[in-house]
Amino acid sequence: MKLIVKTIILLSIILPHHIMAQNTSKYVFGTDKPVRSSLFLGPEVKYSSLYGTDQLYGGLKAALLFNQHYAFGLSFGSFLTEAVADAPGSQGDSVGLNTVMMYGGFYLDYITSFNAPVQISFPTVIGGGGVLLLEKMEPNPVSGIQDERVVEGGVYFVLEPAVNLEINLTRTIRIGMGGGYRFIINSDMERFSDKDFSAPTLNFNIKFGLY
């Protein structure tokens, strides 16, 4: 009987510490904290291309994180830099058309935890977006301002998987960087194809939350 009592007491001491050790993340700065489900919000910047020219994309994502592994949320953003390509304008002549492009959708992520300050994540955006092709008009004779007119527009589906390396700076801040590919599907544009809008991406992101 005494052996059983001692065994129960010993297990009651060991098991909670064992369970807590398995549910603990490690950080670059600060002490270990218990794992919990949380909400995180984060800006991101992507380096990509359109028509073979370098472009920057800026976006924002928000998601619920479960068990430090599974994230479900939303992502949205647009290209920040001007992308110009030669294509037929409103008069049929080849002109430089400025491209305005944005996309977003459901944000899914799986994070492989190594019980260390670093881990690998596999984010994917599944959704859609829109694109406008703008042609510069003749400058206004009074104001001198050169307006733009829309010569073509379209919507499309987007699938953007990626692989990121994340660093847990603190319990509330993570930074990540990695690469992926933007697949544009069914853009239904006359002047450009899906391939013209699809391209590899390099990204840098920050996540603010409770981890």
XYZ file of N, CA, C and O in Angstrom:
844
model
N 0.834 -1.204 0.000
C 0.000 0.000 0.000
C 0.874 1.262 0.000
O 0.614 2.221 -0.722
N 1.942 1.242 0.839
C 2.838 2.382 0.889
C 3.519 2.594 -0.464
O 3.744 3.730 -0.900
N 3.835 1.469 -1.155
C 4.477 1.562 -2.468
C 3.544 2.226 -3.477
O 3.965 3.054 -4.295
N 2.256 1.895 -3.438
C 1.278 2.486 -4.353
C 1.140 3.984 -4.096
O 1.102 4.801 -5.021
N 1.070 4.362 -2.810
C 0.945 5.769 -2.459
C 2.168 6.557 -2.935
O 2.061 7.643 -3.512
N 3.353 5.981 -2.701
C 4.574 6.646 -3.138
C 4.622 6.781 -4.659
O 5.074 7.794 -5.197
N 4.159 5.739 -5.355
C 4.146 5.779 -6.822
C 3.220 6.869 -7.333
O 3.545 7.626 -8.257
N 2.021 6.982 -6.728
C 1.058 8.017 -7.142
C 1.623 9.404 -6.897
O 1.515 10.309 -7.737
N 2.261 9.594 -5.740
C 2.856 10.901 -5.429
C 3.956 11.240 -6.424
O 4.064 12.370 -6.921
N 4.791 10.256 -6.752
C 5.881 10.474 -7.689
C 5.362 10.836 -9.072
O 5.868 11.762 -9.720
N 4.342 10.133 -9.545
C 3.765 10.428 -10.857
C 3.115 11.801 -10.889
O 3.160 12.512 -11.899
N 2.472 12.167 -9.759
C 1.819 13.487 -9.708
C 2.830 14.615 -9.791
O 2.497 15.736 -10.167
N 4.085 14.335 -9.425
C 5.129 15.351 -9.525
C 5.759 15.366 -10.907
O 5.995 16.420 -11.503
N 5.991 14.174 -11.473
C 6.720 14.053 -12.736
C 5.857 14.401 -13.935
O 6.278 15.159 -14.821
N 4.635 13.882 -14.003
C 3.794 14.034 -15.198
C 3.507 15.487 -15.553
O 3.613 15.869 -16.722
N 3.085 16.345 -14.613
C 2.828 17.742 -15.014
C 4.041 18.411 -15.618
O 3.932 19.168 -16.578
N 5.240 18.131 -15.062
C 6.450 18.724 -15.628
C 6.745 18.160 -17.005
O 7.201 18.869 -17.901
N 6.456 16.881 -17.205
C 6.688 16.254 -18.510
C 5.748 16.828 -19.569
O 6.157 17.157 -20.685
N 4.475 17.000 -19.203
C 3.502 17.550 -20.142
C 3.831 18.998 -20.466
O 3.782 19.433 -21.616
N 4.215 19.767 -19.449
C 4.566 21.164 -19.674
C 5.794 21.281 -20.565
O 5.879 22.156 -21.419
N 6.739 20.376 -20.417
C 7.950 20.416 -21.235
C 7.640 20.156 -22.685
O 8.269 20.715 -23.585
N 6.650 19.310 -22.966
C 6.285 19.028 -24.349
C 5.491 20.153 -24.964
O 5.393 20.253 -26.181
N 4.877 20.997 -24.162
C 4.059 22.094 -24.661
C 4.725 23.437 -24.380
O 4.099 24.369 -23.907
N 6.026 23.508 -24.631
C 6.772 24.729 -24.370
C 7.544 25.142 -25.609
O 8.217 24.326 -26.224
N 7.424 26.411 -25.982
C 8.222 26.961 -27.073
C 9.425 27.670 -26.484
O 9.369 28.184 -25.366
N 10.502 27.746 -27.243
C 11.702 28.439 -26.798
C 11.881 29.697 -27.638
O 11.490 29.727 -28.785
N 12.490 30.716 -27.029
C 12.595 32.011 -27.664
C 14.035 32.516 -27.608
O 14.835 32.087 -26.771
N 14.343 33.420 -28.504
C 15.676 34.007 -28.514
C 15.881 34.866 -27.274
O 16.923 34.828 -26.636
N 14.856 35.654 -26.917
C 14.925 36.507 -25.740
C 13.781 36.133 -24.793
O 12.644 35.979 -25.219
N 14.052 35.980 -23.526
C 13.002 35.704 -22.559
C 12.943 34.240 -22.171
O 13.677 33.395 -22.676
N 12.031 33.933 -21.266
C 11.914 32.580 -20.741
C 10.910 31.766 -21.541
O 10.148 32.291 -22.346
N 10.909 30.455 -21.305
C 9.958 29.563 -21.968
C 8.534 29.870 -21.510
O 8.292 30.190 -20.354
N 7.578 29.757 -22.431
C 6.183 30.027 -22.115
C 5.327 28.853 -22.577
O 5.634 28.208 -23.577
N 4.243 28.572 -21.873
C 3.367 27.487 -22.304
C 2.756 27.774 -23.670
O 2.456 28.913 -24.000
N 2.586 26.742 -24.461
C 1.955 26.868 -25.764
C 0.466 27.125 -25.582
O -0.171 26.536 -24.721
N -0.092 27.985 -26.417
C -1.522 28.257 -26.344
C -2.025 28.648 -27.733
O -1.246 29.055 -28.588
N -3.321 28.504 -27.941
C -3.926 28.986 -29.177
C -3.988 30.497 -29.118
O -4.154 31.078 -28.047
N -3.830 31.144 -30.256
C -3.768 32.599 -30.227
C -4.145 33.185 -31.576
O -4.321 32.470 -32.565
N -4.256 34.504 -31.579
C -4.504 35.267 -32.797
C -3.253 36.059 -33.109
O -2.665 36.666 -32.224
N -2.823 36.043 -34.372
C -1.682 36.879 -34.728
C -2.007 37.737 -35.945
O -2.856 37.402 -36.768
N -1.321 38.864 -36.020
C -1.499 39.837 -37.088
C -0.117 40.223 -37.585
O 0.797 40.416 -36.786
N 0.043 40.328 -38.911
C 1.376 40.638 -39.375
C 1.442 41.237 -40.762
O 0.737 40.798 -41.675
N 2.293 42.244 -40.950
C 2.564 42.779 -42.287
C 3.590 41.913 -42.998
O 4.376 41.193 -42.371
N 3.597 41.984 -44.318
C 4.581 41.249 -45.099
C 4.937 42.021 -46.360
O 4.140 42.804 -46.880
N 6.155 41.802 -46.816
C 6.644 42.398 -48.057
C 7.193 41.270 -48.922
O 7.933 40.413 -48.436
N 6.808 41.288 -50.207
C 7.279 40.258 -51.122
C 8.008 40.899 -52.297
O 7.557 41.908 -52.844
N 9.124 40.306 -52.635
C 9.852 40.706 -53.835
C 9.463 39.729 -54.937
O 9.587 38.516 -54.791
N 8.966 40.254 -56.048
C 8.515 39.398 -57.138
C 8.753 40.123 -58.456
O 9.576 41.044 -58.535
N 8.039 39.720 -59.505
C 8.206 40.375 -60.805
C 6.905 40.349 -61.585
O 6.025 39.505 -61.341
N 6.782 41.296 -62.513
C 5.706 41.346 -63.514
C 6.356 41.721 -64.835
O 7.127 42.698 -64.889
N 6.066 40.938 -65.874
C 6.636 41.192 -67.205
C 8.169 41.215 -67.171
O 8.806 41.930 -67.947
N 8.755 40.490 -66.223
C 10.207 40.439 -66.146
C 10.854 41.612 -65.440
O 12.077 41.719 -65.412
N 10.051 42.498 -64.839
C 10.601 43.641 -64.100
C 10.405 43.424 -62.599
O 9.398 42.862 -62.167
N 11.351 43.887 -61.795
C 11.294 43.707 -60.341
C 10.149 44.512 -59.742
O 9.942 45.672 -60.097
N 9.441 43.874 -58.787
C 8.299 44.528 -58.162
C 8.266 44.202 -56.678
O 8.794 43.176 -56.237
N 7.613 45.096 -55.902
C 7.394 44.879 -54.481
C 5.902 44.791 -54.192
O 5.113 45.595 -54.694
N 5.539 43.806 -53.374
C 4.154 43.589 -52.961
C 4.083 43.814 -51.454
O 4.925 43.328 -50.698
N 3.090 44.561 -51.009
C 2.886 44.779 -49.580
C 1.540 44.247 -49.152
O 0.534 44.438 -49.851
N 1.497 43.543 -48.029
C 0.243 42.953 -47.601
C 0.139 42.821 -46.095
O 1.042 43.178 -45.336
N -1.003 42.305 -45.676
C -1.297 42.113 -44.263
C -2.065 40.806 -44.106
O -2.931 40.482 -44.929
N -1.744 40.063 -43.064
C -2.469 38.821 -42.797
C -2.853 38.756 -41.318
O -2.170 39.323 -40.457
N -3.950 38.053 -41.055
C -4.422 37.820 -39.694
C -4.940 36.395 -39.620
O -5.616 35.924 -40.539
N -4.613 35.702 -38.539
C -4.999 34.293 -38.466
C -5.095 33.822 -37.027
O -4.506 34.408 -36.109
N -5.837 32.731 -36.848
C -5.883 32.021 -35.584
C -4.859 30.900 -35.642
O -4.789 30.162 -36.628
N -4.070 30.761 -34.576
C -3.040 29.725 -34.505
C -3.448 28.700 -33.461
O -3.736 29.055 -32.317
N -3.487 27.432 -33.852
C -3.886 26.359 -32.955
C -2.713 25.420 -32.694
O -2.070 24.934 -33.637
N -2.451 25.182 -31.401
C -1.427 24.219 -30.986
C -0.055 24.506 -31.585
O 0.745 23.588 -31.792
N 0.204 25.760 -31.870
C 1.495 26.199 -32.398
C 1.828 25.609 -33.766
O 2.946 25.747 -34.244
N 0.868 24.955 -34.412
C 1.152 24.302 -35.688
C 0.247 24.766 -36.835
O 0.711 24.889 -37.967
N -1.041 24.985 -36.568
C -2.003 25.211 -37.639
C -2.563 26.631 -37.564
O -3.079 27.057 -36.532
N -2.465 27.355 -38.683
C -2.966 28.718 -38.753
C -4.026 28.820 -39.847
O -3.840 28.299 -40.954
N -5.134 29.503 -39.529
C -6.220 29.722 -40.471
C -6.625 31.192 -40.391
O -6.943 31.685 -39.312
N -6.619 31.874 -41.547
C -6.971 33.277 -41.516
C -7.145 33.875 -42.893
O -7.500 33.175 -43.851
N -6.875 35.177 -42.997
C -7.054 35.916 -44.236
C -5.784 36.703 -44.556
O -5.059 37.124 -43.657
N -5.551 36.912 -45.850
C -4.395 37.677 -46.311
C -4.820 38.556 -47.475
O -5.630 38.145 -48.313
N -4.277 39.784 -47.526
C -4.634 40.695 -48.607
C -3.502 41.681 -48.830
O -2.811 42.080 -47.897
N -3.319 42.085 -50.105
C -2.298 43.078 -50.410
C -2.292 43.449 -51.878
O -3.132 42.994 -52.660
N -1.331 44.298 -52.260
C -1.233 44.739 -53.650
C 0.221 45.081 -53.963
O 1.059 45.231 -53.065
N 0.516 45.240 -55.257
C 1.851 45.653 -55.667
C 2.028 47.134 -55.361
O 1.141 47.952 -55.618
N 3.197 47.469 -54.826
C 3.477 48.833 -54.407
C 4.227 49.629 -55.464
O 4.204 50.867 -55.444
N 4.891 48.944 -56.364
C 5.699 49.608 -57.381
C 4.986 49.602 -58.726
O 4.075 48.810 -58.974
N 5.407 50.489 -59.604
C 4.762 50.642 -60.907
C 5.331 49.640 -61.904
O 6.540 49.567 -62.115
N 4.431 48.848 -62.492
C 4.827 47.872 -63.508
C 4.265 48.323 -64.850
O 3.053 48.435 -65.020
N 5.149 48.580 -65.803
C 4.745 49.062 -67.121
C 5.173 48.050 -68.174
O 6.307 47.564 -68.165
N 4.255 47.713 -69.083
C 4.553 46.773 -70.162
C 4.014 47.325 -71.477
O 2.971 47.996 -71.514
N 4.728 47.065 -72.542
C 4.276 47.494 -73.866
C 3.188 46.572 -74.381
O 3.355 45.352 -74.432
N 2.054 47.172 -74.759
C 0.912 46.416 -75.276
C 0.007 47.385 -76.034
O 0.121 48.606 -75.874
N -0.904 46.859 -76.874
C -1.812 47.738 -77.625
C -2.666 48.596 -76.696
O -3.269 48.094 -75.749
N -2.703 49.890 -76.972
C -3.530 50.796 -76.196
C -4.924 50.924 -76.771
O -5.372 50.100 -77.579
N -5.628 51.984 -76.385
C -7.008 52.175 -76.839
C -7.087 52.447 -78.332
O -8.115 52.202 -78.968
N -5.997 52.956 -78.934
C -5.976 53.252 -80.368
C -5.337 52.124 -81.185
O -5.189 52.256 -82.394
N -4.966 51.053 -80.504
C -4.360 49.920 -81.204
C -2.855 49.976 -81.310
O -2.216 48.984 -81.667
N -2.255 51.143 -81.030
C -0.805 51.268 -81.083
C -0.180 50.708 -79.802
O -0.796 50.721 -78.732
N 1.052 50.241 -79.901
C 1.760 49.719 -78.746
C 2.212 50.874 -77.848
O 2.919 51.780 -78.296
N 1.765 50.845 -76.606
C 2.107 51.895 -75.645
C 2.489 51.230 -74.321
O 2.285 50.036 -74.114
N 3.032 52.007 -73.419
C 3.351 51.501 -72.090
C 2.134 51.538 -71.193
O 1.611 52.612 -70.892
N 1.661 50.367 -70.807
C 0.482 50.269 -69.941
C 0.917 50.015 -68.502
O 1.677 49.081 -68.224
N 0.420 50.844 -67.611
C 0.699 50.683 -66.188
C -0.253 49.638 -65.601
O -1.448 49.634 -65.909
N 0.260 48.757 -64.758
C -0.533 47.655 -64.203
C -0.809 47.880 -62.721
O 0.128 48.091 -61.936
N -2.082 47.843 -62.348
C -2.488 47.872 -60.944
C -3.010 46.478 -60.611
O -3.960 45.998 -61.226
N -2.385 45.818 -59.633
C -2.709 44.417 -59.352
C -2.762 44.178 -57.856
O -1.880 44.608 -57.111
N -3.810 43.493 -57.421
C -3.955 43.140 -56.009
C -4.581 41.756 -55.895
O -5.269 41.297 -56.810
N -4.324 41.103 -54.773
C -4.929 39.792 -54.557
C -4.884 39.431 -53.075
O -4.155 40.037 -52.284
N -5.657 38.420 -52.717
C -5.715 37.944 -51.334
C -6.681 36.786 -51.233
O -7.196 36.282 -52.236
N -6.937 36.359 -50.014
C -7.851 35.246 -49.809
C -7.592 34.544 -48.500
O -7.107 35.137 -47.526
N -7.900 33.254 -48.480
C -7.695 32.460 -47.280
C -6.202 32.185 -47.081
O -5.491 31.846 -48.022
N -5.769 32.338 -45.842
C -4.371 32.110 -45.480
C -4.289 30.867 -44.608
O -4.902 30.799 -43.533
N -3.571 29.849 -45.093
C -3.384 28.598 -44.364
C -1.892 28.408 -44.108
O -1.063 28.715 -44.958
N -1.565 27.873 -42.940
C -0.155 27.703 -42.619
C 0.018 26.491 -41.712
O -0.810 26.234 -40.818
N 1.074 25.738 -41.970
C 1.483 24.663 -41.068
C 2.895 24.967 -40.603
O 3.794 25.191 -41.424
N 3.093 24.986 -39.281
C 4.376 25.350 -38.699
C 4.991 24.115 -38.052
O 4.388 23.483 -37.180
N 6.183 23.754 -38.491
C 6.899 22.612 -37.933
C 7.728 23.092 -36.760
O 8.718 23.798 -36.947
N 7.321 22.724 -35.544
C 8.019 23.186 -34.350
C 9.178 22.253 -34.023
O 9.027 21.033 -33.995
N 10.338 22.839 -33.790
C 11.511 22.073 -33.393
C 11.835 22.275 -31.912
O 12.915 21.927 -31.461
N 10.888 22.822 -31.156
C 11.127 23.124 -29.744
C 12.403 23.960 -29.602
O 13.253 23.703 -28.751
N 12.537 24.927 -30.504
C 13.735 25.755 -30.575
C 13.336 27.156 -31.023
O 12.181 27.400 -31.382
N 14.268 28.124 -31.004
C 13.926 29.486 -31.444
C 13.611 29.594 -32.927
O 13.140 30.637 -33.372
N 13.893 28.567 -33.718
C 13.612 28.628 -35.151
C 12.722 27.462 -35.555
O 12.716 26.410 -34.916
N 11.937 27.663 -36.617
C 11.107 26.613 -37.168
C 10.822 26.908 -38.638
O 11.101 28.004 -39.122
N 10.270 25.928 -39.324
C 9.902 26.075 -40.733
C 8.384 26.107 -40.835
O 7.685 25.352 -40.158
N 7.863 27.009 -41.672
C 6.419 27.083 -41.898
C 6.121 26.941 -43.383
O 6.967 27.216 -44.228
N 4.893 26.512 -43.670
C 4.457 26.275 -45.045
C 3.168 27.056 -45.318
O 2.076 26.487 -45.365
N 3.265 28.394 -45.484
C 2.072 29.207 -45.720
C 1.561 29.075 -47.154
O 2.342 28.901 -48.092
N 0.255 29.176 -47.298
C -0.384 29.133 -48.616
C -1.546 30.116 -48.638
O -2.344 30.165 -47.701
N -1.627 30.897 -49.704
C -2.765 31.793 -49.922
C -3.603 31.218 -51.055
O -3.092 30.920 -52.133
N -4.901 31.050 -50.804
C -5.842 30.554 -51.807
C -6.965 31.576 -51.923
O -7.685 31.818 -50.952
N -7.105 32.201 -53.084
C -8.141 33.221 -53.216
C -8.239 33.772 -54.607
O -8.250 33.037 -55.590
N -8.288 35.085 -54.697
C -8.455 35.729 -55.994
C -7.986 37.160 -55.953
O -7.500 37.661 -54.932
N -8.122 37.825 -57.083
C -7.685 39.211 -57.156
C -8.154 39.881 -58.427
O -8.955 39.329 -59.188
N -7.635 41.069 -58.645
C -8.013 41.832 -59.830
C -6.837 42.582 -60.396
O -5.859 42.867 -59.691
N -6.906 42.896 -61.686
C -5.836 43.626 -62.356
C -6.444 44.641 -63.308
O -7.479 44.381 -63.946
N -5.838 45.831 -63.371
C -6.251 46.883 -64.285
C -5.050 47.320 -65.113
O -3.945 47.479 -64.578
N -5.269 47.519 -66.408
C -4.246 48.056 -67.292
C -4.612 49.497 -67.618
O -5.705 49.772 -68.136
N -3.708 50.424 -67.307
C -3.984 51.847 -67.452
C -3.099 52.467 -68.528
O -1.886 52.205 -68.579
N -3.728 53.289 -69.360
C -3.015 53.987 -70.434
C -2.946 55.474 -70.107
O -3.954 56.091 -69.734
N -1.758 56.048 -70.230
C -1.598 57.477 -69.957
C -2.239 58.313 -71.064
O -2.086 58.021 -72.238
N -2.976 59.336 -70.664
C -3.626 60.233 -71.602
C -2.748 61.458 -71.851
O -1.718 61.652 -71.199
N -3.165 62.274 -72.790
C -2.444 63.521 -73.059
C -2.544 64.444 -71.846
O -3.588 64.498 -71.187
N -1.482 65.156 -71.510
C -1.514 66.058 -70.352
C -2.616 67.105 -70.492
O -2.891 67.609 -71.583
N -3.247 67.427 -69.388
C -4.259 68.468 -69.364
C -3.605 69.814 -69.689
O -2.625 70.197 -69.043
N -4.122 70.532 -70.702
C -3.476 71.792 -71.115
C -3.497 72.867 -70.043
O -2.677 73.795 -70.063
N -4.431 72.779 -69.111
C -4.536 73.792 -68.059
C -3.676 73.423 -66.851
O -2.825 74.191 -66.408
N -3.915 72.199 -66.323
C -3.207 71.792 -65.103
C -1.881 71.110 -65.393
O -1.002 71.063 -64.531
N -1.749 70.563 -66.585
C -0.533 69.827 -66.909
C -0.484 68.430 -66.348
O 0.516 67.714 -66.514
N -1.574 68.028 -65.671
C -1.630 66.689 -65.075
C -1.928 65.655 -66.154
O -2.819 65.853 -66.994
N -1.213 64.542 -66.122
C -1.423 63.473 -67.086
C -2.242 62.365 -66.433
O -1.747 61.600 -65.613
N -3.517 62.306 -66.795
C -4.406 61.289 -66.239
C -4.206 59.954 -66.951
O -3.506 59.858 -67.962
N -4.869 58.919 -66.409
C -4.806 57.588 -66.998
C -6.215 57.057 -67.218
O -7.132 57.350 -66.451
N -6.390 56.265 -68.281
C -7.664 55.617 -68.542
C -7.483 54.100 -68.503
O -6.429 53.575 -68.846
N -8.543 53.412 -68.076
C -8.520 51.949 -68.022
C -8.792 51.401 -69.416
O -9.816 51.718 -70.024
N -7.869 50.581 -69.922
C -8.067 49.975 -71.240
C -8.438 48.496 -71.135
O -8.968 47.921 -72.086
N -8.184 47.880 -69.973
C -8.578 46.478 -69.776
C -8.511 46.137 -68.294
O -7.678 46.670 -67.554
N -9.394 45.268 -67.869
C -9.403 44.798 -66.488
C -9.852 43.359 -66.417
O -10.467 42.836 -67.354
N -9.523 42.708 -65.341
C -9.917 41.314 -65.185
C -9.770 40.847 -63.754
O -9.153 41.510 -62.912
N -10.367 39.713 -63.475
C -10.248 39.059 -62.175
C -9.654 37.673 -62.391
O -9.663 37.154 -63.515
N -9.157 37.066 -61.331
C -8.480 35.787 -61.472
C -8.466 35.050 -60.139
O -8.724 35.615 -59.075
N -8.157 33.757 -60.215
C -7.876 32.954 -59.030
C -6.378 32.985 -58.772
O -5.579 33.099 -59.699
N -6.007 32.864 -57.504
C -4.586 32.851 -57.161
C -4.309 31.723 -56.172
O -5.099 31.450 -55.264
N -3.191 31.058 -56.365
C -2.673 30.050 -55.445
C -1.203 30.367 -55.222
O -0.427 30.400 -56.178
N -0.831 30.617 -53.956
C 0.542 31.038 -53.667
C 1.105 30.241 -52.484
O 1.012 30.663 -51.329
N 1.711 29.091 -52.739
C 2.380 28.341 -51.667
C 3.792 28.870 -51.446
O 4.412 29.439 -52.348
N 4.307 28.668 -50.238
C 5.655 29.134 -49.909
C 6.244 28.279 -48.795
O 5.542 27.489 -48.143
N 7.526 28.451 -48.579
C 8.240 27.826 -47.461
C 9.043 28.917 -46.760
O 9.822 29.620 -47.412
N 8.849 29.067 -45.446
C 9.506 30.132 -44.694
C 10.318 29.578 -43.534
O 9.971 28.542 -42.948
N 11.359 30.294 -43.192
C 12.103 30.050 -41.963
C 11.695 31.131 -40.975
O 11.801 32.320 -41.264
N 11.207 30.721 -39.784
C 10.729 31.667 -38.784
C 11.635 31.661 -37.563
O 12.177 30.623 -37.175
N 11.769 32.831 -36.949
C 12.560 32.986 -35.732
C 11.664 33.574 -34.649
O 11.015 34.601 -34.855
N 11.612 32.908 -33.497
C 10.842 33.402 -32.354
C 11.704 34.399 -31.578
O 12.537 34.005 -30.764
N 11.511 35.671 -31.836
C 12.294 36.681 -31.120
C 11.871 36.781 -29.659
O 12.698 36.768 -28.755
N 10.562 36.918 -29.446
C 10.010 36.982 -28.093
C 8.715 36.197 -28.085
O 8.326 35.588 -29.090
N 8.017 36.236 -26.981
C 6.737 35.538 -26.891
C 5.674 36.177 -27.792
O 4.682 35.550 -28.130
N 5.876 37.415 -28.199
C 4.870 38.121 -28.988
C 5.316 38.455 -30.411
O 4.507 38.931 -31.198
N 6.579 38.234 -30.740
C 7.079 38.639 -32.061
C 7.813 37.492 -32.741
O 8.716 36.883 -32.144
N 7.431 37.221 -33.969
C 8.148 36.280 -34.824
C 8.478 36.977 -36.134
O 7.679 37.753 -36.650
N 9.635 36.684 -36.672
C 9.974 37.170 -38.002
C 10.227 35.969 -38.901
O 10.666 34.912 -38.446
N 9.913 36.120 -40.182
C 10.083 35.019 -41.118
C 10.533 35.500 -42.477
O 10.301 36.651 -42.862
N 11.188 34.623 -43.190
C 11.601 34.903 -44.560
C 11.640 33.601 -45.339
O 11.856 32.524 -44.772
N 11.369 33.700 -46.642
C 11.351 32.488 -47.444
C 10.988 32.777 -48.882
O 11.069 33.915 -49.351
N 10.581 31.744 -49.582
C 10.244 31.872 -50.993
C 9.059 31.020 -51.377
O 8.698 30.069 -50.676
N 8.444 31.380 -52.495
C 7.295 30.631 -52.978
C 7.048 30.920 -54.446
O 7.933 31.384 -55.168
N 5.830 30.661 -54.873
C 5.462 30.918 -56.271
C 4.013 31.359 -56.337
O 3.137 30.796 -55.665
N 3.757 32.391 -57.145
C 2.411 32.925 -57.340
C 1.828 32.350 -58.629
O 2.283 32.672 -59.734
N 0.813 31.499 -58.491
C 0.115 30.930 -59.644
C -1.157 31.747 -59.905
O -2.048 31.801 -59.050
N -1.239 32.388 -61.062
C -2.438 33.121 -61.461
C -3.211 32.253 -62.445
O -2.654 31.758 -63.427
N -4.510 32.076 -62.187
C -5.336 31.138 -62.966
C -6.584 31.862 -63.467
O -7.250 32.582 -62.722
N -6.888 31.653 -64.752
C -8.113 32.190 -65.377
C -8.210 33.712 -65.271
O -9.250 34.256 -64.895
N -7.136 34.401 -65.618
C -7.181 35.868 -65.605
C -8.039 36.416 -66.746
O -8.547 37.531 -66.661
N -8.169 35.662 -67.839
C -9.060 36.019 -68.943
C -8.768 37.424 -69.487
O -9.672 38.225 -69.717
N -7.483 37.712 -69.704
C -7.067 38.999 -70.255
C -6.692 38.830 -71.723
O -6.152 37.793 -72.122
N -6.987 39.845 -72.530
C -6.659 39.780 -73.950
C -5.181 40.078 -74.214
O -4.557 39.463 -75.064
N -4.631 41.018 -73.484
C -3.274 41.477 -73.774
C -2.192 40.621 -73.109
O -1.068 40.557 -73.584
N -2.536 39.983 -71.980
C -1.546 39.191 -71.255
C -2.155 37.864 -70.813
O -3.367 37.740 -70.654
N -1.292 36.897 -70.581
C -1.735 35.565 -70.178
C -1.510 35.359 -68.676
O -0.874 36.185 -68.001
N -1.999 34.227 -68.154
C -1.770 33.886 -66.750
C -0.277 33.820 -66.441
O 0.169 34.217 -65.358
N 0.491 33.327 -67.399
C 1.932 33.183 -67.202
C 2.613 34.529 -66.995
O 3.602 34.633 -66.254
N 2.094 35.580 -67.645
C 2.686 36.908 -67.491
C 2.535 37.446 -66.074
O 3.357 38.251 -65.611
N 1.471 37.018 -65.382
C 1.212 37.497 -64.025
C 1.748 36.548 -62.953
O 1.793 36.908 -61.778
N 2.110 35.331 -63.324
C 2.650 34.357 -62.376
C 4.156 34.528 -62.263
O 4.826 34.855 -63.242
N 4.691 34.272 -61.055
C 6.134 34.470 -60.857
C 6.563 33.947 -59.495
O 5.743 33.824 -58.569
N 7.856 33.654 -59.323
C 8.389 33.306 -57.998
C 8.319 34.512 -57.064
O 8.267 35.664 -57.509
N 8.319 34.246 -55.770
C 8.272 35.316 -54.770
C 9.299 35.062 -53.673
O 9.566 33.916 -53.306
N 9.871 36.131 -53.164
C 10.681 36.107 -51.950
C 9.983 36.996 -50.939
O 9.558 38.106 -51.279
N 9.830 36.531 -49.709
C 9.043 37.309 -48.763
C 9.744 37.497 -47.430
O 10.605 36.697 -47.021
N 9.369 38.579 -46.764
C 9.787 38.867 -45.393
C 8.539 39.272 -44.625
O 7.762 40.108 -45.094
N 8.316 38.663 -43.454
C 7.092 38.964 -42.700
C 7.365 39.015 -41.206
O 8.351 38.464 -40.704
N 6.467 39.697 -40.512
C 6.500 39.801 -39.061
C 5.136 39.370 -38.531
O 4.099 39.732 -39.097
N 5.126 38.604 -37.454
C 3.882 38.184 -36.810
C 3.845 38.707 -35.377
O 4.785 38.487 -34.610
N 2.752 39.390 -35.047
C 2.540 39.877 -33.689
C 1.404 39.083 -33.062
O 0.281 39.069 -33.577
N 1.670 38.409 -31.955
C 0.638 37.623 -31.311
C 1.135 37.090 -29.977
O 2.144 37.547 -29.432
N 0.409 36.113 -29.408
C 0.823 35.446 -28.178
C 1.133 34.002 -28.515
O 0.244 33.258 -28.925
N 2.365 33.620 -28.354
C 2.791 32.277 -28.741
C 3.211 31.464 -27.533
O 3.712 32.001 -26.568
